[in-house]
Short mmCIF file of N, CA, C and O in Angstrom, two decimals:
data_model
loop_
_atom_site.label_atom_id
_atom_site.label_comp_id
_atom_site.label_asym_id
_atom_site.label_seq_id
_atom_site.Cartn_x
_atom_site.Cartn_y
_atom_site.Cartn_z
N MET A 1 90.35 78.11 82.87
CA MET A 1 91.14 78.92 83.07
C MET A 1 90.10 80.19 83.76
O MET A 1 88.92 80.28 83.33
N PHE A 2 90.71 80.79 84.74
CA PHE A 2 89.66 81.57 85.42
C PHE A 2 90.53 82.49 86.27
O PHE A 2 91.64 82.36 86.67
N ARG A 3 90.07 83.86 86.72
CA ARG A 3 90.78 84.83 87.52
C ARG A 3 90.76 84.66 89.19
O ARG A 3 89.41 84.41 89.48
N VAL A 4 91.59 84.86 89.55
CA VAL A 4 91.61 84.74 91.04
C VAL A 4 91.04 86.06 91.85
O VAL A 4 91.55 87.18 91.43
N ALA A 5 90.34 86.11 92.80
CA ALA A 5 89.98 87.40 93.54
C ALA A 5 91.18 88.01 94.37
O ALA A 5 91.10 89.10 94.35
N GLU A 6 91.94 87.08 94.88
CA GLU A 6 92.90 87.48 95.86
C GLU A 6 93.91 86.04 96.28
O GLU A 6 93.33 85.37 96.79
N PHE A 7 95.25 86.36 95.85
CA PHE A 7 96.11 85.76 96.46
C PHE A 7 96.48 86.15 97.53
O PHE A 7 96.99 87.07 98.15
N PHE A 8 96.94 84.81 98.59
CA PHE A 8 97.38 84.90 99.88
C PHE A 8 98.97 84.58 100.12
O PHE A 8 99.75 85.03 100.75
N ASP A 9 99.22 83.53 99.62
CA ASP A 9 100.60 82.73 99.70
C ASP A 9 100.97 81.89 98.64
O ASP A 9 100.07 81.34 97.74
N LEU A 10 102.27 81.83 98.43
CA LEU A 10 102.69 80.60 97.68
C LEU A 10 103.63 79.81 98.76
O LEU A 10 104.46 80.22 99.38
N LEU A 11 103.11 78.79 98.75
CA LEU A 11 103.38 77.75 99.69
C LEU A 11 104.70 77.03 99.22
O LEU A 11 104.62 76.69 97.90
N ILE A 12 105.80 76.40 99.71
CA ILE A 12 106.90 75.86 99.49
C ILE A 12 107.14 74.70 100.39
O ILE A 12 107.49 75.14 101.40
N GLU A 13 106.67 73.23 99.93
CA GLU A 13 106.73 72.35 100.70
C GLU A 13 107.86 71.47 100.41
O GLU A 13 108.07 71.02 99.22
N GLU A 14 108.78 70.95 101.30
CA GLU A 14 109.49 69.96 101.00
C GLU A 14 108.89 68.52 100.51
O GLU A 14 107.69 67.79 101.45
N VAL A 15 109.37 67.70 99.74
CA VAL A 15 108.64 66.54 99.37
C VAL A 15 109.81 65.32 99.26
O VAL A 15 110.85 65.51 98.95
N GLU A 16 109.38 64.06 99.72
CA GLU A 16 110.35 62.90 99.40
C GLU A 16 110.39 62.49 97.92
O GLU A 16 109.43 62.48 97.11
N PRO A 17 111.37 62.23 97.20
CA PRO A 17 111.61 61.87 95.77
C PRO A 17 110.35 60.27 95.68
O PRO A 17 110.41 59.68 96.50
N ASP A 18 109.89 60.43 94.83
CA ASP A 18 109.01 59.33 94.51
C ASP A 18 109.53 58.13 93.37
O ASP A 18 110.16 58.78 92.26
N PRO A 19 110.02 56.82 93.95
CA PRO A 19 110.68 55.93 93.38
C PRO A 19 110.20 55.63 92.11
O PRO A 19 110.88 55.42 90.99
N GLU A 20 108.79 55.58 91.99
CA GLU A 20 108.26 55.47 90.72
C GLU A 20 108.37 56.29 89.30
O GLU A 20 108.59 56.01 88.62
N LYS A 21 108.45 57.84 90.00
CA LYS A 21 108.48 58.70 88.99
C LYS A 21 110.01 58.67 88.48
O LYS A 21 110.22 58.84 87.37
N SER A 22 110.80 58.14 89.50
CA SER A 22 112.65 58.06 88.96
C SER A 22 112.63 56.90 88.08
O SER A 22 113.17 57.17 87.04
N ASN A 23 112.00 56.00 88.15
CA ASN A 23 111.91 54.83 87.07
C ASN A 23 111.00 55.57 85.88
O ASN A 23 111.86 55.05 84.81
N MET A 24 110.19 56.39 86.20
CA MET A 24 109.41 56.55 84.49
C MET A 24 110.56 57.64 84.02
O MET A 24 110.56 57.45 82.59
N ALA A 25 111.04 58.31 84.89
CA ALA A 25 111.82 59.28 84.26
C ALA A 25 113.50 58.62 83.55
O ALA A 25 113.92 59.18 82.40
N ASP A 26 113.92 57.87 84.00
CA ASP A 26 114.95 56.59 83.57
C ASP A 26 114.34 56.07 82.44
O ASP A 26 115.10 56.02 81.39
N ALA A 27 113.15 55.66 82.24
CA ALA A 27 112.62 55.20 80.97
C ALA A 27 112.59 55.82 79.86
O ALA A 27 113.12 55.66 78.89
N TRP A 28 112.12 57.12 80.06
CA TRP A 28 112.07 58.02 79.42
C TRP A 28 113.08 58.37 78.47
O TRP A 28 113.41 58.47 77.48
N ALA A 29 114.18 58.64 79.43
CA ALA A 29 115.65 59.19 79.12
C ALA A 29 116.28 57.80 78.20
O ALA A 29 117.03 58.22 77.33
N ALA A 30 115.94 56.66 78.43
CA ALA A 30 116.80 55.64 77.73
C ALA A 30 115.67 55.12 76.36
O ALA A 30 116.16 54.47 75.49
N GLN A 31 114.47 55.47 76.24
CA GLN A 31 114.11 55.59 74.94
C GLN A 31 114.95 56.02 73.43
O GLN A 31 115.60 56.99 73.88
N ARG A 32 114.44 55.55 72.59
CA ARG A 32 115.00 55.59 71.54
C ARG A 32 114.15 56.32 70.65
O ARG A 32 113.17 56.73 70.97
N SER A 33 114.81 57.87 69.78
CA SER A 33 113.81 58.68 69.38
C SER A 33 113.26 58.05 68.02
O SER A 33 114.31 57.32 67.40
N LEU A 34 112.18 58.39 67.64
CA LEU A 34 111.69 58.04 66.61
C LEU A 34 112.14 58.98 65.26
O LEU A 34 111.81 58.74 64.07
N LEU A 35 112.47 60.01 65.66
CA LEU A 35 112.87 61.12 64.72
C LEU A 35 114.05 60.92 64.19
O LEU A 35 114.47 61.66 63.26
N GLN A 36 115.13 60.24 65.01
CA GLN A 36 116.59 60.63 64.52
C GLN A 36 116.97 58.90 64.07
O GLN A 36 116.34 58.21 64.72
N ALA A 37 117.83 59.05 63.18
CA ALA A 37 118.54 57.79 62.93
C ALA A 37 119.53 57.08 63.66
O ALA A 37 119.57 58.18 64.79
N ASP A 38 119.65 55.83 63.94
CA ASP A 38 120.38 55.46 64.98
C ASP A 38 121.55 56.12 65.12
O ASP A 38 122.25 56.29 66.33
N GLU A 39 122.42 56.17 64.17
CA GLU A 39 123.93 56.78 64.15
C GLU A 39 123.86 58.19 64.56
O GLU A 39 124.66 58.79 65.33
N LEU A 40 122.52 58.85 64.83
CA LEU A 40 122.45 60.09 65.38
C LEU A 40 121.67 60.41 66.76
O LEU A 40 121.40 61.44 67.30
N GLU A 41 121.65 59.17 67.41
CA GLU A 41 121.16 58.99 68.79
C GLU A 41 121.53 59.99 69.66
O GLU A 41 122.96 60.24 70.01
N VAL A 42 121.00 60.79 70.41
CA VAL A 42 121.28 61.78 71.47
C VAL A 42 121.05 61.22 72.68
O VAL A 42 119.97 60.56 73.05
N GLU A 43 122.07 61.20 73.41
CA GLU A 43 122.11 60.97 75.09
C GLU A 43 121.33 61.87 75.81
O GLU A 43 121.44 63.04 75.42
N ARG A 44 120.28 61.55 76.58
CA ARG A 44 119.02 62.15 76.92
C ARG A 44 119.46 61.93 78.52
O ARG A 44 119.87 60.88 78.88
N GLU A 45 119.34 63.06 79.32
CA GLU A 45 119.44 62.70 80.81
C GLU A 45 118.02 62.34 81.44
O GLU A 45 117.20 63.21 81.02
N ALA A 46 117.70 61.58 82.56
CA ALA A 46 116.57 61.60 83.05
C ALA A 46 116.14 62.83 83.62
O ALA A 46 116.79 63.54 84.23
N LEU A 47 114.99 63.34 83.82
CA LEU A 47 114.44 64.24 84.36
C LEU A 47 114.44 64.38 85.93
O LEU A 47 114.32 63.37 86.65
N GLU A 48 114.68 65.48 86.65
CA GLU A 48 115.20 65.60 87.79
C GLU A 48 113.86 65.86 88.76
O GLU A 48 112.99 66.72 87.93
N GLN A 49 113.82 65.02 89.47
CA GLN A 49 112.69 65.44 90.56
C GLN A 49 112.93 66.46 91.25
O GLN A 49 113.80 66.52 92.15
N ILE A 50 112.08 67.51 91.19
CA ILE A 50 112.40 68.76 92.14
C ILE A 50 111.74 68.27 93.26
O ILE A 50 110.87 67.90 93.89
N PRO A 51 112.54 68.30 94.62
CA PRO A 51 112.40 68.22 96.02
C PRO A 51 111.59 68.84 96.63
O PRO A 51 111.29 68.98 97.95
N TYR A 52 110.67 69.79 96.23
CA TYR A 52 109.74 70.55 96.78
C TYR A 52 108.72 70.49 96.08
O TYR A 52 108.58 70.61 94.86
N ARG A 53 107.28 71.13 96.55
CA ARG A 53 106.28 71.44 95.98
C ARG A 53 105.69 72.65 96.01
O ARG A 53 105.79 73.22 97.42
N PHE A 54 105.27 73.33 94.99
CA PHE A 54 104.72 74.66 95.20
C PHE A 54 103.38 74.78 95.03
O PHE A 54 102.82 74.14 94.08
N LYS A 55 102.63 75.58 95.72
CA LYS A 55 101.30 75.61 96.00
C LYS A 55 100.85 77.00 96.13
O LYS A 55 101.43 77.77 96.88
N TYR A 56 99.48 77.47 95.43
CA TYR A 56 99.34 78.74 95.68
C TYR A 56 97.83 78.65 96.70
O TYR A 56 97.57 77.63 96.50
N ARG A 57 97.89 79.73 97.67
CA ARG A 57 96.66 79.71 98.13
C ARG A 57 96.11 81.07 97.98
O ARG A 57 96.62 81.88 97.96
N TYR A 58 94.93 80.70 97.73
CA TYR A 58 93.89 81.81 97.00
C TYR A 58 92.44 81.75 97.38
O TYR A 58 92.05 81.16 97.89
N ARG A 59 91.75 82.99 97.13
CA ARG A 59 90.32 83.13 97.24
C ARG A 59 89.72 83.34 96.01
O ARG A 59 90.31 84.31 95.10
N CYS A 60 88.74 82.42 95.49
CA CYS A 60 88.32 82.80 94.32
C CYS A 60 87.10 83.44 94.57
O CYS A 60 86.89 84.19 95.25
N SER A 61 86.29 84.01 93.49
CA SER A 61 85.56 84.86 93.32
C SER A 61 84.19 84.53 93.40
O SER A 61 83.09 85.01 93.61
N ALA A 62 83.94 83.20 93.67
CA ALA A 62 82.53 82.73 94.20
C ALA A 62 82.31 83.30 95.57
O ALA A 62 82.95 83.14 96.50
N THR A 63 80.81 83.62 95.65
CA THR A 63 80.45 84.14 97.00
C THR A 63 80.81 82.90 98.32
O THR A 63 80.52 81.84 97.98
N GLY A 64 81.34 83.50 99.39
CA GLY A 64 81.44 82.56 100.61
C GLY A 64 82.85 81.86 100.35
O GLY A 64 83.18 80.80 101.08
N CYS A 65 83.66 81.92 99.20
CA CYS A 65 85.00 81.18 99.00
C CYS A 65 85.83 81.13 100.24
O CYS A 65 85.74 82.37 101.08
N ARG A 66 86.10 80.04 100.89
CA ARG A 66 87.13 80.46 102.36
C ARG A 66 88.66 80.01 101.88
O ARG A 66 89.29 79.78 102.82
N THR A 67 88.79 80.10 100.68
CA THR A 67 89.92 79.77 100.10
C THR A 67 90.43 78.29 99.46
O THR A 67 89.66 77.48 99.90
N HIS A 68 91.43 78.24 98.58
CA HIS A 68 91.52 76.94 97.99
C HIS A 68 93.14 77.14 98.06
O HIS A 68 93.96 78.07 97.95
N THR A 69 93.77 75.92 97.92
CA THR A 69 95.11 75.67 98.13
C THR A 69 95.55 74.57 96.57
O THR A 69 94.77 73.47 96.94
N GLN A 70 96.09 75.09 95.77
CA GLN A 70 96.31 74.06 94.56
C GLN A 70 98.01 73.98 94.11
O GLN A 70 98.58 74.94 94.30
N SER A 71 98.34 72.91 93.95
CA SER A 71 99.42 72.65 93.82
C SER A 71 99.74 73.31 92.30
O SER A 71 99.07 73.24 91.48
N ILE A 72 101.09 73.81 92.15
CA ILE A 72 101.47 74.26 90.53
C ILE A 72 102.34 73.11 89.91
O ILE A 72 103.67 72.72 90.72
N VAL A 73 102.12 72.71 88.86
CA VAL A 73 102.92 71.76 88.02
C VAL A 73 103.58 72.67 86.80
O VAL A 73 104.14 71.81 85.98
N ASP A 74 103.40 73.84 86.76
CA ASP A 74 104.03 74.42 85.46
C ASP A 74 105.54 74.30 85.70
O ASP A 74 106.39 74.40 86.54
N TRP A 75 106.07 73.90 84.40
CA TRP A 75 107.65 73.64 84.10
C TRP A 75 108.39 74.93 84.81
O TRP A 75 109.44 74.71 85.13
N GLU A 76 107.73 76.06 84.29
CA GLU A 76 108.58 77.50 84.65
C GLU A 76 108.94 77.35 86.07
O GLU A 76 109.94 77.93 86.56
N ILE A 77 108.12 76.93 86.85
CA ILE A 77 108.41 77.42 88.48
C ILE A 77 109.71 76.11 88.83
O ILE A 77 110.69 76.78 89.59
N ALA A 78 109.33 75.31 88.27
CA ALA A 78 110.60 74.28 88.36
C ALA A 78 111.86 74.91 87.75
O ALA A 78 112.95 74.34 88.55
N GLN A 79 111.95 75.33 86.77
CA GLN A 79 113.20 75.74 86.15
C GLN A 79 113.50 77.09 87.06
O GLN A 79 114.97 76.92 86.76
N LEU A 80 112.72 77.68 87.32
CA LEU A 80 113.24 78.87 88.34
C LEU A 80 113.74 78.10 89.40
O LEU A 80 115.14 78.73 89.85
N PHE A 81 113.27 77.53 90.02
CA PHE A 81 113.74 76.71 91.26
C PHE A 81 115.46 76.00 91.21
O PHE A 81 116.40 76.30 91.45
N ARG A 82 115.72 75.50 89.71
CA ARG A 82 116.92 74.91 89.36
C ARG A 82 117.95 75.94 89.05
O ARG A 82 119.23 76.08 89.25
N GLN A 83 117.14 77.38 88.53
CA GLN A 83 118.35 78.53 88.51
C GLN A 83 118.77 79.22 89.58
O GLN A 83 119.62 79.82 89.89
N VAL A 84 118.01 79.23 90.56
CA VAL A 84 118.35 79.93 92.01
C VAL A 84 118.57 78.85 92.99
O VAL A 84 118.75 79.46 94.35
N ARG A 85 118.41 77.57 93.31
CA ARG A 85 118.22 76.78 94.12
C ARG A 85 119.75 76.87 95.17
O ARG A 85 119.75 76.47 96.12
N GLU A 86 121.09 77.12 94.79
CA GLU A 86 122.20 77.55 95.22
C GLU A 86 122.17 78.94 96.32
O GLU A 86 122.95 78.73 96.86
N ARG A 87 121.12 79.65 95.94
CA ARG A 87 121.31 80.79 96.78
C ARG A 87 120.67 80.73 98.10
O ARG A 87 119.50 80.05 98.00
N PRO A 88 120.76 81.28 99.09
CA PRO A 88 120.54 81.26 100.52
C PRO A 88 119.10 81.73 100.30
O PRO A 88 117.94 81.52 101.18
N ASP A 89 118.65 82.60 99.35
CA ASP A 89 117.27 83.42 99.47
C ASP A 89 116.55 83.00 98.44
O ASP A 89 115.49 83.82 98.02
N TRP A 90 116.49 81.67 97.84
CA TRP A 90 115.79 80.85 96.71
C TRP A 90 114.56 81.02 96.80
O TRP A 90 113.81 81.51 96.02
N ARG A 91 114.07 80.83 98.34
CA ARG A 91 112.37 80.78 98.47
C ARG A 91 111.76 82.13 98.50
O ARG A 91 110.91 82.53 97.77
N GLU A 92 112.58 83.44 98.87
CA GLU A 92 112.22 84.68 98.37
C GLU A 92 112.30 84.95 97.05
O GLU A 92 111.25 85.71 96.60
N LEU A 93 113.09 84.59 96.35
CA LEU A 93 113.20 84.77 94.73
C LEU A 93 112.01 84.11 94.35
O LEU A 93 111.58 84.97 93.18
N ILE A 94 111.56 83.07 94.71
CA ILE A 94 110.57 82.25 93.84
C ILE A 94 109.42 83.07 94.21
O ILE A 94 108.31 83.17 93.43
N ARG A 95 108.95 83.16 95.62
CA ARG A 95 107.79 84.10 95.96
C ARG A 95 107.64 85.31 95.20
O ARG A 95 106.55 85.99 94.87
N ALA A 96 109.05 86.14 95.16
CA ALA A 96 109.00 87.47 94.34
C ALA A 96 108.13 87.39 93.16
O ALA A 96 107.39 88.09 92.48
N LYS A 97 109.07 86.29 92.24
CA LYS A 97 108.42 86.24 90.83
C LYS A 97 106.92 85.48 90.70
O LYS A 97 106.03 86.44 90.17
N TRP A 98 106.47 84.13 91.50
CA TRP A 98 105.35 83.54 91.43
C TRP A 98 104.11 84.33 92.23
O TRP A 98 103.21 84.12 91.77
N LEU A 99 104.51 85.15 92.84
CA LEU A 99 103.30 85.76 93.90
C LEU A 99 103.21 87.30 93.82
O LEU A 99 102.20 87.82 93.43
N LYS A 100 104.18 87.90 93.84
CA LYS A 100 104.40 89.35 93.99
C LYS A 100 104.46 89.89 92.44
O LYS A 100 103.41 90.65 91.89
N GLU A 101 105.08 89.34 91.48
CA GLU A 101 105.36 89.73 90.29
C GLU A 101 104.30 89.36 89.32
O GLU A 101 103.34 89.99 89.15
N MET A 102 103.87 88.13 89.32
CA MET A 102 103.09 87.33 88.40
C MET A 102 101.58 87.88 89.07
O MET A 102 100.35 87.71 88.25
N CYS A 103 101.41 87.89 90.23
CA CYS A 103 99.96 88.04 90.72
C CYS A 103 99.92 89.36 91.47
O CYS A 103 98.99 89.27 92.31
N GLY A 104 100.66 90.12 91.25
CA GLY A 104 100.60 91.71 91.74
C GLY A 104 99.33 92.72 91.45
O GLY A 104 98.51 92.05 90.68
N ALA A 105 99.19 93.46 92.24
CA ALA A 105 97.78 94.53 91.78
C ALA A 105 98.03 95.16 90.58
O ALA A 105 96.72 95.12 90.12
N ASN A 106 98.96 95.08 89.71
CA ASN A 106 98.82 95.67 88.53
C ASN A 106 98.84 94.83 87.48
O ASN A 106 98.87 94.91 86.22
N LYS A 107 98.51 93.21 87.75
CA LYS A 107 98.45 92.28 86.95
C LYS A 107 97.00 91.60 86.82
O LYS A 107 96.18 91.95 87.79
N ASP A 108 96.57 91.22 85.58
CA ASP A 108 95.03 90.65 85.43
C ASP A 108 95.24 89.27 85.65
O ASP A 108 95.24 88.47 84.47
N THR A 109 95.74 88.57 86.41
CA THR A 109 96.21 87.37 86.66
C THR A 109 95.11 86.13 86.33
O THR A 109 93.94 86.23 87.27
N ALA A 110 95.33 85.21 85.67
CA ALA A 110 94.41 83.98 85.60
C ALA A 110 94.86 82.82 85.73
O ALA A 110 96.46 82.47 85.32
N LEU A 111 94.67 81.75 86.36
CA LEU A 111 95.16 80.51 86.46
C LEU A 111 94.48 79.47 85.47
O LEU A 111 93.54 79.53 85.24
N ILE A 112 95.37 78.91 84.65
CA ILE A 112 95.05 77.60 83.93
C ILE A 112 95.21 76.33 84.88
O ILE A 112 96.08 76.13 85.24
N VAL A 113 94.10 75.76 84.90
CA VAL A 113 94.00 74.59 85.65
C VAL A 113 93.60 73.52 85.00
O VAL A 113 92.71 73.25 83.71
N GLY A 114 93.89 72.27 85.49
CA GLY A 114 93.24 70.88 84.76
C GLY A 114 93.49 69.72 86.00
O GLY A 114 93.76 70.11 86.77
N ASN A 115 92.65 68.90 85.49
CA ASN A 115 92.72 67.60 86.58
C ASN A 115 93.01 66.38 85.85
O ASN A 115 93.21 66.26 84.28
N GLN A 116 93.14 65.19 86.86
CA GLN A 116 93.35 63.92 85.96
C GLN A 116 92.26 63.11 86.12
O GLN A 116 91.38 63.50 87.12
N HIS A 117 92.12 62.08 85.13
CA HIS A 117 90.83 61.39 85.30
C HIS A 117 90.39 60.54 86.28
O HIS A 117 89.52 60.22 86.61
N GLN A 118 91.76 60.36 87.22
CA GLN A 118 91.77 59.56 88.35
C GLN A 118 91.15 60.28 89.58
O GLN A 118 90.77 60.04 90.57
N TYR A 119 91.38 61.87 89.31
CA TYR A 119 91.05 62.62 90.50
C TYR A 119 90.14 64.11 89.94
O TYR A 119 90.74 64.96 89.57
N PRO A 120 88.84 63.59 89.57
CA PRO A 120 88.22 64.85 88.65
C PRO A 120 87.85 65.83 89.43
O PRO A 120 87.61 66.62 88.75
N ASN A 121 87.73 65.99 90.92
CA ASN A 121 87.50 66.90 91.78
C ASN A 121 88.58 67.69 91.90
O ASN A 121 88.57 68.72 92.93
N SER A 122 89.93 67.23 92.07
CA SER A 122 91.24 67.93 92.25
C SER A 122 92.20 68.82 90.81
O SER A 122 92.17 68.01 90.20
N PHE A 123 91.91 69.80 91.11
CA PHE A 123 92.78 70.54 90.12
C PHE A 123 94.01 71.07 90.39
O PHE A 123 94.25 71.35 91.66
N LEU A 124 95.09 71.01 89.22
CA LEU A 124 96.30 71.39 89.55
C LEU A 124 96.47 72.79 88.83
O LEU A 124 95.82 72.94 87.74
N VAL A 125 97.47 73.83 88.81
CA VAL A 125 97.70 74.88 88.04
C VAL A 125 98.70 74.20 87.31
O VAL A 125 99.92 74.21 87.57
N LEU A 126 98.31 74.48 86.08
CA LEU A 126 99.20 74.02 84.95
C LEU A 126 99.94 75.43 84.37
O LEU A 126 100.98 75.22 83.81
N GLY A 127 99.38 76.31 84.68
CA GLY A 127 99.83 77.54 84.14
C GLY A 127 99.36 78.84 84.73
O GLY A 127 98.35 78.97 85.32
N VAL A 128 100.27 80.14 84.55
CA VAL A 128 99.82 81.51 84.84
C VAL A 128 99.87 82.44 83.97
O VAL A 128 100.88 82.55 83.21
N TRP A 129 98.56 83.15 83.67
CA TRP A 129 98.42 84.01 82.42
C TRP A 129 98.42 85.34 83.25
O TRP A 129 97.33 85.47 84.19
N TRP A 130 99.44 86.33 83.03
CA TRP A 130 99.57 87.36 84.11
C TRP A 130 99.63 88.84 83.00
O TRP A 130 100.85 89.40 83.34
N PRO A 131 98.97 88.81 82.36
CA PRO A 131 99.13 90.34 81.51
C PRO A 131 98.79 91.45 82.30
O PRO A 131 98.13 91.33 83.49
N PRO A 132 99.40 92.80 82.09
CA PRO A 132 98.73 94.00 82.77
C PRO A 132 97.82 94.29 82.69
O PRO A 132 96.89 93.96 81.85
N LYS A 133 97.09 94.65 83.85
CA LYS A 133 95.58 95.43 84.03
C LYS A 133 95.49 96.45 83.25
O LYS A 133 96.56 97.55 82.98
N GLN A 134 94.68 96.55 82.32
CA GLN A 134 94.03 97.93 81.60
C GLN A 134 94.00 99.07 82.33
O GLN A 134 93.47 98.92 83.53
N PRO A 135 94.29 100.27 81.91
CA PRO A 135 93.82 101.24 82.93
C PRO A 135 92.71 101.25 83.69
O PRO A 135 92.40 101.57 84.64
N GLU A 136 91.44 100.99 82.87
CA GLU A 136 90.17 100.93 83.11
C GLU A 136 90.03 99.75 84.21
O GLU A 136 88.88 100.22 85.30
N GLN A 137 90.82 98.94 84.39
CA GLN A 137 90.83 98.06 85.56
C GLN A 137 91.23 98.13 86.91
O GLN A 137 91.25 97.49 87.88
N LEU A 138 92.20 99.32 86.65
CA LEU A 138 93.21 99.56 87.94
C LEU A 138 92.37 100.64 88.94
O LEU A 138 91.57 101.64 88.45
N SER A 139 92.49 99.99 90.16
CA SER A 139 92.02 101.08 91.05
C SER A 139 92.82 102.27 91.54
O SER A 139 93.97 101.92 91.23
N LEU A 140 92.52 103.10 92.32
CA LEU A 140 93.35 104.47 92.82
C LEU A 140 94.51 103.73 93.71
O LEU A 140 95.73 103.90 93.37
N ALA A 141 93.88 102.57 94.57
CA ALA A 141 94.93 102.04 95.03
C ALA A 141 96.13 101.29 94.32
O ALA A 141 97.20 100.93 94.91
N ASP A 142 95.79 100.71 93.15
CA ASP A 142 96.69 100.00 92.46
C ASP A 142 97.51 100.87 91.88
O ASP A 142 98.75 100.36 91.11
N VAL A 143 97.39 102.28 91.51
CA VAL A 143 98.13 103.15 90.73
C VAL A 143 99.55 103.10 91.44
O VAL A 143 100.53 103.34 90.82
N SER A 144 99.61 103.31 92.68
CA SER A 144 100.48 103.46 93.43
C SER A 144 101.73 102.13 93.37
O SER A 144 102.91 102.25 93.50
N ASP A 145 101.26 100.85 92.63
CA ASP A 145 102.09 99.87 92.44
C ASP A 145 102.61 99.83 91.33
O ASP A 145 103.51 98.79 90.84
N VAL A 146 102.07 100.45 90.09
CA VAL A 146 102.28 100.29 88.73
C VAL A 146 103.51 100.98 88.48
O VAL A 146 104.29 101.93 89.09
#
Protein backbone atom coordinates (compact mmCIF):
# COMPACT_ATOMS: atom_id res chain seq x y z
CA MET A 1 0.00 0.00 0.00
CA PHE A 2 1.40 3.41 -0.93
CA ARG A 3 0.33 6.96 -1.63
CA VAL A 4 0.45 8.33 -5.17
CA ALA A 5 2.10 11.71 -5.79
CA GLU A 6 -0.11 12.58 -8.78
CA PHE A 7 -2.86 10.82 -10.73
CA PHE A 8 -3.00 11.57 -14.47
CA ASP A 9 -5.69 9.37 -15.95
CA LEU A 10 -7.97 6.39 -15.71
CA LEU A 11 -7.53 4.40 -18.91
CA ILE A 12 -10.37 2.26 -20.23
CA GLU A 13 -9.31 -0.33 -22.83
CA GLU A 14 -11.54 -2.78 -24.66
CA VAL A 15 -10.40 -6.41 -24.31
CA GLU A 16 -11.41 -9.68 -25.95
CA PRO A 17 -13.00 -12.28 -23.67
CA ASP A 18 -10.57 -14.97 -22.55
CA PRO A 19 -12.04 -18.45 -23.25
CA GLU A 20 -9.90 -19.99 -20.48
CA LYS A 21 -11.38 -17.58 -17.93
CA SER A 22 -14.88 -18.40 -19.22
CA ASN A 23 -14.21 -22.08 -18.66
CA MET A 24 -12.95 -21.38 -15.13
CA ALA A 25 -16.05 -19.26 -14.38
CA ASP A 26 -18.35 -22.02 -15.65
CA ALA A 27 -16.50 -24.59 -13.53
CA TRP A 28 -16.84 -22.37 -10.46
CA ALA A 29 -20.58 -21.96 -11.03
CA ALA A 30 -21.03 -25.74 -11.45
CA GLN A 31 -19.21 -26.58 -8.20
CA ARG A 32 -21.23 -27.98 -5.35
CA SER A 33 -21.17 -26.11 -2.09
CA LEU A 34 -19.55 -27.78 0.91
CA LEU A 35 -21.69 -25.68 3.26
CA GLN A 36 -25.15 -26.59 1.98
CA ALA A 37 -26.99 -29.88 1.93
CA ASP A 38 -27.73 -31.31 -1.54
CA GLU A 39 -31.44 -30.52 -1.32
CA LEU A 40 -30.62 -26.84 -0.61
CA GLU A 41 -28.20 -26.48 -3.51
CA VAL A 42 -28.36 -22.98 -4.97
CA GLU A 43 -28.00 -22.37 -8.69
CA ARG A 44 -25.09 -20.02 -9.40
CA GLU A 45 -24.34 -18.08 -12.55
CA ALA A 46 -20.84 -17.98 -14.01
CA LEU A 47 -18.95 -14.78 -13.32
CA GLU A 48 -19.23 -12.31 -16.16
CA GLN A 49 -16.04 -11.21 -17.87
CA ILE A 50 -15.97 -7.45 -18.18
CA PRO A 51 -15.04 -6.50 -21.77
CA TYR A 52 -12.85 -3.63 -20.58
CA ARG A 53 -9.63 -3.25 -18.64
CA PHE A 54 -9.30 -0.29 -16.29
CA LYS A 55 -5.88 1.19 -15.52
CA TYR A 56 -4.51 4.05 -13.45
CA ARG A 57 -1.72 6.19 -14.90
CA TYR A 58 0.11 8.05 -12.13
CA ARG A 59 3.42 9.29 -10.78
CA CYS A 60 4.70 7.83 -7.54
CA SER A 61 6.74 9.79 -5.02
CA ALA A 62 10.09 8.26 -6.08
CA THR A 63 12.60 10.82 -7.32
CA GLY A 64 12.67 10.83 -11.13
CA CYS A 65 9.49 8.76 -11.55
CA ARG A 66 8.34 8.98 -15.17
CA THR A 67 4.86 7.50 -14.43
CA HIS A 68 3.35 4.07 -13.93
CA THR A 69 0.35 2.40 -15.54
CA GLN A 70 -1.30 -0.36 -13.53
CA SER A 71 -4.40 -2.46 -14.14
CA ILE A 72 -7.19 -2.24 -11.57
CA VAL A 73 -8.65 -5.60 -10.56
CA ASP A 74 -10.83 -4.27 -7.74
CA TRP A 75 -14.32 -5.84 -7.81
CA GLU A 76 -15.89 -2.43 -7.21
CA ILE A 77 -14.87 -0.95 -10.57
CA ALA A 78 -16.35 -3.96 -12.38
CA GLN A 79 -19.54 -3.63 -10.38
CA LEU A 80 -19.81 0.09 -11.18
CA PHE A 81 -19.37 -0.80 -14.87
CA ARG A 82 -22.24 -3.32 -14.59
CA GLN A 83 -24.46 -0.66 -13.02
CA VAL A 84 -23.82 2.09 -15.59
CA ARG A 85 -22.89 0.29 -18.83
CA GLU A 86 -26.24 0.97 -20.51
CA ARG A 87 -25.79 4.72 -20.16
CA PRO A 88 -24.11 6.61 -23.03
CA ASP A 89 -21.84 8.46 -20.56
CA TRP A 90 -20.67 5.35 -18.65
CA ARG A 91 -16.97 6.12 -19.23
CA GLU A 92 -17.35 9.59 -17.75
CA LEU A 93 -19.28 8.20 -14.76
CA ILE A 94 -16.51 5.69 -14.00
CA ARG A 95 -13.80 8.35 -14.40
CA ALA A 96 -15.76 10.73 -12.17
CA LYS A 97 -15.87 8.15 -9.37
CA TRP A 98 -12.48 6.42 -9.74
CA LEU A 99 -10.35 9.40 -10.73
CA LYS A 100 -12.00 12.66 -9.68
CA GLU A 101 -13.77 11.56 -6.49
CA MET A 102 -11.50 8.83 -5.14
CA CYS A 103 -8.24 10.50 -6.20
CA GLY A 104 -9.28 14.14 -5.79
CA ALA A 105 -7.12 16.83 -4.18
CA ASN A 106 -9.17 16.58 -0.96
CA LYS A 107 -8.44 12.82 -0.58
CA ASP A 108 -5.44 11.09 0.99
CA THR A 109 -5.54 8.32 -1.62
CA ALA A 110 -3.39 5.20 -1.37
CA LEU A 111 -3.30 2.21 -3.69
CA ILE A 112 -3.38 -1.35 -2.38
CA VAL A 113 -1.30 -3.41 -4.80
CA GLY A 114 -0.21 -6.98 -5.20
CA ASN A 115 1.43 -9.30 -7.68
CA GLN A 116 1.34 -12.93 -8.72
CA HIS A 117 4.19 -15.34 -8.30
CA GLN A 118 4.46 -15.77 -12.10
CA TYR A 119 5.04 -12.00 -12.51
CA PRO A 120 6.90 -10.83 -9.39
CA ASN A 121 7.76 -7.41 -10.88
CA SER A 122 4.26 -6.58 -12.20
CA PHE A 123 1.79 -5.18 -9.71
CA LEU A 124 -2.00 -4.85 -9.97
CA VAL A 125 -4.20 -2.37 -8.13
CA LEU A 126 -6.24 -4.56 -5.79
CA GLY A 127 -8.04 -1.69 -4.09
CA VAL A 128 -8.07 2.02 -3.34
CA TRP A 129 -8.12 3.60 0.11
CA TRP A 130 -9.37 7.18 -0.12
CA PRO A 131 -10.03 8.86 3.22
CA PRO A 132 -10.38 12.65 3.32
CA LYS A 133 -7.19 14.61 3.86
CA GLN A 134 -6.82 15.99 7.33
CA PRO A 135 -6.85 19.81 7.58
CA GLU A 136 -3.06 19.92 8.14
CA GLN A 137 -2.58 18.00 4.85
CA LEU A 138 -4.58 20.42 2.71
CA SER A 139 -2.80 23.22 0.87
CA LEU A 140 -4.48 26.54 0.07
CA ALA A 141 -5.08 25.32 -3.50
CA ASP A 142 -6.91 22.24 -2.18
CA VAL A 143 -9.30 24.18 0.04
CA SER A 144 -11.33 25.43 -2.92
CA ASP A 145 -11.97 21.79 -3.95
CA VAL A 146 -13.38 20.75 -0.57
